[in-house]
Short mmCIF file of C-alpha atoms and ligand atoms in Angstrom, two decimals:
data_model
loop_
_atom_site.label_atom_id
_atom_site.label_comp_id
_atom_site.label_asym_id
_atom_site.label_seq_id
_atom_site.Cartn_x
_atom_site.Cartn_y
_atom_site.Cartn_z
CA MET Y 1 -35.86 30.74 1.39
CA ARG Y 2 -35.71 29.02 4.77
CA SER Y 3 -35.70 25.56 3.30
CA SER Y 4 -32.86 26.34 0.90
CA LEU Y 5 -30.87 27.64 3.87
CA ARG Y 6 -31.50 24.36 5.65
CA ILE Y 7 -30.42 22.38 2.61
CA SER Y 8 -27.14 24.26 2.32
CA THR Y 9 -26.49 23.72 6.03
CA LEU Y 10 -27.12 20.02 5.53
CA PHE Y 11 -24.83 20.07 2.51
CA ALA Y 12 -22.08 21.71 4.55
CA PHE Y 13 -22.40 18.97 7.16
CA VAL Y 14 -22.19 16.28 4.50
CA LEU Y 15 -19.03 17.90 3.11
CA LEU Y 16 -17.53 18.13 6.58
CA PHE Y 17 -18.35 14.50 7.22
CA CYS Y 18 -16.70 13.44 3.95
CA ALA Y 19 -13.59 15.49 4.73
CA LEU Y 20 -13.34 13.92 8.18
CA THR Y 21 -13.77 10.39 6.85
CA ALA Y 22 -11.15 11.02 4.18
CA ALA Y 23 -8.70 12.34 6.76
CA TYR Y 24 -9.40 9.39 9.04
CA GLY Y 25 -8.96 6.99 6.12
CA GLN Y 26 -5.47 8.35 5.49
CA ASP Y 27 -4.53 8.04 9.12
CA THR Y 28 -5.63 4.45 9.47
CA PRO Y 29 -2.54 2.71 7.96
CA SER Y 30 -0.26 4.50 10.40
CA ASP Y 31 0.07 1.44 12.64
CA ALA Y 32 3.39 0.14 11.36
CA THR Y 33 2.12 -3.42 11.03
CA THR Y 34 0.76 -2.92 7.52
CA LEU Y 35 2.77 -2.99 4.32
CA THR Y 36 2.03 0.58 3.31
CA ALA Y 37 2.83 1.89 6.81
CA ASN Y 38 6.20 0.13 6.87
CA PRO Y 39 8.94 2.77 6.37
CA VAL Y 40 11.11 0.16 4.62
CA TYR Y 41 8.34 -0.36 2.07
CA GLN Y 42 7.81 3.37 1.58
CA LYS Y 43 11.54 3.95 1.14
CA SER Y 44 12.51 0.97 -1.02
CA CYS Y 45 9.42 -0.31 -2.79
CA ALA Y 46 6.74 2.39 -3.02
CA LYS Y 47 8.40 4.24 -5.87
CA CYS Y 48 7.65 1.31 -8.18
CA HIS Y 49 4.82 -0.54 -6.47
CA GLY Y 50 2.93 2.57 -5.38
CA LYS Y 51 2.26 4.09 -1.97
CA THR Y 52 -0.81 1.89 -1.67
CA GLY Y 53 0.89 -1.23 -3.04
CA GLU Y 54 -1.37 -1.21 -6.06
CA GLY Y 55 1.45 -0.73 -8.51
CA ARG Y 56 1.74 1.50 -11.57
CA HIS Y 57 4.89 3.62 -10.93
CA PHE Y 58 7.78 2.68 -13.24
CA GLY Y 59 5.99 -0.52 -14.21
CA GLY Y 60 6.00 -2.14 -10.77
CA PRO Y 61 3.02 -4.50 -10.64
CA SER Y 62 0.41 -4.49 -7.89
CA LEU Y 63 1.46 -6.27 -4.71
CA VAL Y 64 -2.15 -6.69 -3.65
CA SER Y 65 -3.13 -8.77 -6.70
CA GLU Y 66 -4.60 -12.28 -6.77
CA LYS Y 67 -1.34 -13.39 -8.35
CA VAL Y 68 0.81 -12.16 -5.47
CA ALA Y 69 -1.67 -13.54 -2.93
CA ALA Y 70 -1.27 -16.94 -4.61
CA THR Y 71 2.54 -16.74 -4.63
CA SER Y 72 4.26 -18.63 -1.81
CA ALA Y 73 6.35 -16.78 0.76
CA ASP Y 74 9.43 -18.60 -0.54
CA ASP Y 75 8.81 -17.39 -4.08
CA LEU Y 76 8.21 -13.83 -2.85
CA ARG Y 77 11.46 -14.02 -0.87
CA ASN Y 78 13.24 -15.21 -3.99
CA ILE Y 79 11.94 -12.30 -6.08
CA ILE Y 80 12.79 -9.72 -3.40
CA ASN Y 81 16.23 -11.21 -2.69
CA ASN Y 82 17.29 -11.79 -6.29
CA GLY Y 83 15.18 -9.37 -8.29
CA LYS Y 84 13.23 -10.21 -11.41
CA GLY Y 85 13.20 -8.34 -14.72
CA ARG Y 86 13.30 -4.65 -13.82
CA MET Y 87 12.71 -5.39 -10.16
CA PRO Y 88 16.01 -4.73 -8.33
CA LYS Y 89 17.47 -7.31 -5.93
CA TYR Y 90 17.37 -6.52 -2.24
CA ALA Y 91 19.61 -9.22 -0.76
CA GLY Y 92 22.36 -7.25 1.00
CA LYS Y 93 20.40 -3.98 0.79
CA LEU Y 94 17.76 -4.94 3.32
CA THR Y 95 18.27 -7.26 6.27
CA PRO Y 96 16.61 -10.72 6.16
CA GLU Y 97 14.34 -9.48 8.99
CA GLU Y 98 13.25 -6.49 6.94
CA ILE Y 99 12.57 -8.73 3.96
CA ASN Y 100 10.65 -11.24 6.11
CA ARG Y 101 8.52 -8.46 7.49
CA LEU Y 102 7.75 -7.19 3.97
CA ILE Y 103 6.74 -10.71 2.91
CA LEU Y 104 4.44 -11.12 5.92
CA GLN Y 105 2.92 -7.72 5.22
CA ILE Y 106 2.48 -8.44 1.51
CA LYS Y 107 0.76 -11.69 2.52
CA ALA Y 108 -1.42 -9.84 5.02
CA ALA Y 109 -2.37 -7.00 2.67
CA LYS Y 110 -5.94 -7.08 1.42
CA THR Y 111 -6.19 -8.28 -2.15
CA LYS Y 112 -7.68 -5.87 -4.66
CA GLN Y 113 -8.45 -6.73 -8.27
C1 HEC R 1 12.73 -0.09 -9.75
C2 HEC R 1 11.36 -0.47 -9.50
C3 HEC R 1 11.05 -1.48 -8.39
C4 HEC R 1 11.37 -1.40 -7.05
C5 HEC R 1 12.12 -0.30 -6.33
C6 HEC R 1 10.79 -2.58 -6.43
N1 HEC R 1 10.17 -3.35 -7.37
FE1 HEC R 1 9.21 -5.10 -7.02
N2 HEC R 1 8.91 -5.31 -9.04
C7 HEC R 1 9.25 -4.39 -10.02
C8 HEC R 1 8.92 -4.92 -11.33
C9 HEC R 1 9.14 -4.21 -12.67
C10 HEC R 1 8.38 -6.21 -11.11
C11 HEC R 1 7.88 -7.22 -12.17
C12 HEC R 1 9.03 -8.15 -12.47
C13 HEC R 1 8.68 -9.12 -13.57
O1 HEC R 1 7.72 -9.91 -13.38
O2 HEC R 1 9.37 -9.10 -14.59
C14 HEC R 1 8.37 -6.41 -9.66
C15 HEC R 1 7.89 -7.56 -9.03
C16 HEC R 1 7.77 -7.71 -7.67
C17 HEC R 1 7.14 -8.84 -7.02
C18 HEC R 1 6.47 -10.00 -7.74
C19 HEC R 1 5.09 -9.54 -8.17
C20 HEC R 1 4.44 -10.50 -9.12
O3 HEC R 1 3.34 -10.14 -9.62
O4 HEC R 1 5.00 -11.58 -9.38
C21 HEC R 1 7.22 -8.64 -5.67
C22 HEC R 1 6.67 -9.53 -4.56
C23 HEC R 1 7.92 -7.39 -5.47
N3 HEC R 1 8.23 -6.85 -6.71
C24 HEC R 1 8.20 -6.83 -4.24
C25 HEC R 1 8.97 -5.71 -4.04
C26 HEC R 1 9.40 -5.23 -2.76
C27 HEC R 1 9.01 -5.86 -1.42
C28 HEC R 1 10.17 -4.14 -2.99
C29 HEC R 1 10.92 -3.29 -1.95
C30 HEC R 1 11.86 -4.03 -1.12
C31 HEC R 1 10.21 -3.91 -4.42
N4 HEC R 1 9.47 -4.89 -5.03
C32 HEC R 1 10.87 -2.86 -5.05
C33 HEC R 1 9.81 -3.16 -9.80
C34 HEC R 1 10.31 -2.71 -8.58
#
């Protein structure tokens, strides 16, 4: 009896620990220097490229792919300014500074497969 009580206490602590780590994990990107923490990204891009930048909504591809990591800043700027396929153009909708910042943040984002 006693030992099963101890195990469930341990289990409760493990659950608490997981909940805390998950909450901390969600808080981490809140420094506005990362792509997913950038309000411009969340407002203009996340609906297609996903809140995490990994793509999937409305066919927007991942922005943290090997392909994007290998794309030059000039080419990224071209795609964002002029659009491509179903990707809308953002020249005139976002300022060049906002677009530059997005490019830097896309470049800085950690690549996932
Ligand atoms: C309406 C949905 C939509 C929105 C909003 C959108 N995109 Fe896209 N984006 C796409 C699609 C679809 C493609 C793929 C275009 C193609 O290759 O035909 C794409 C491609 C890209 C690419 C090139 C990726 C690659 O693999 O070559 C970049 C970079 C990009 N988008 C950045 C952005 C940024 C930054 C924003 C916000 C300013 C944004 N997108 C907003 C749909 C969207």
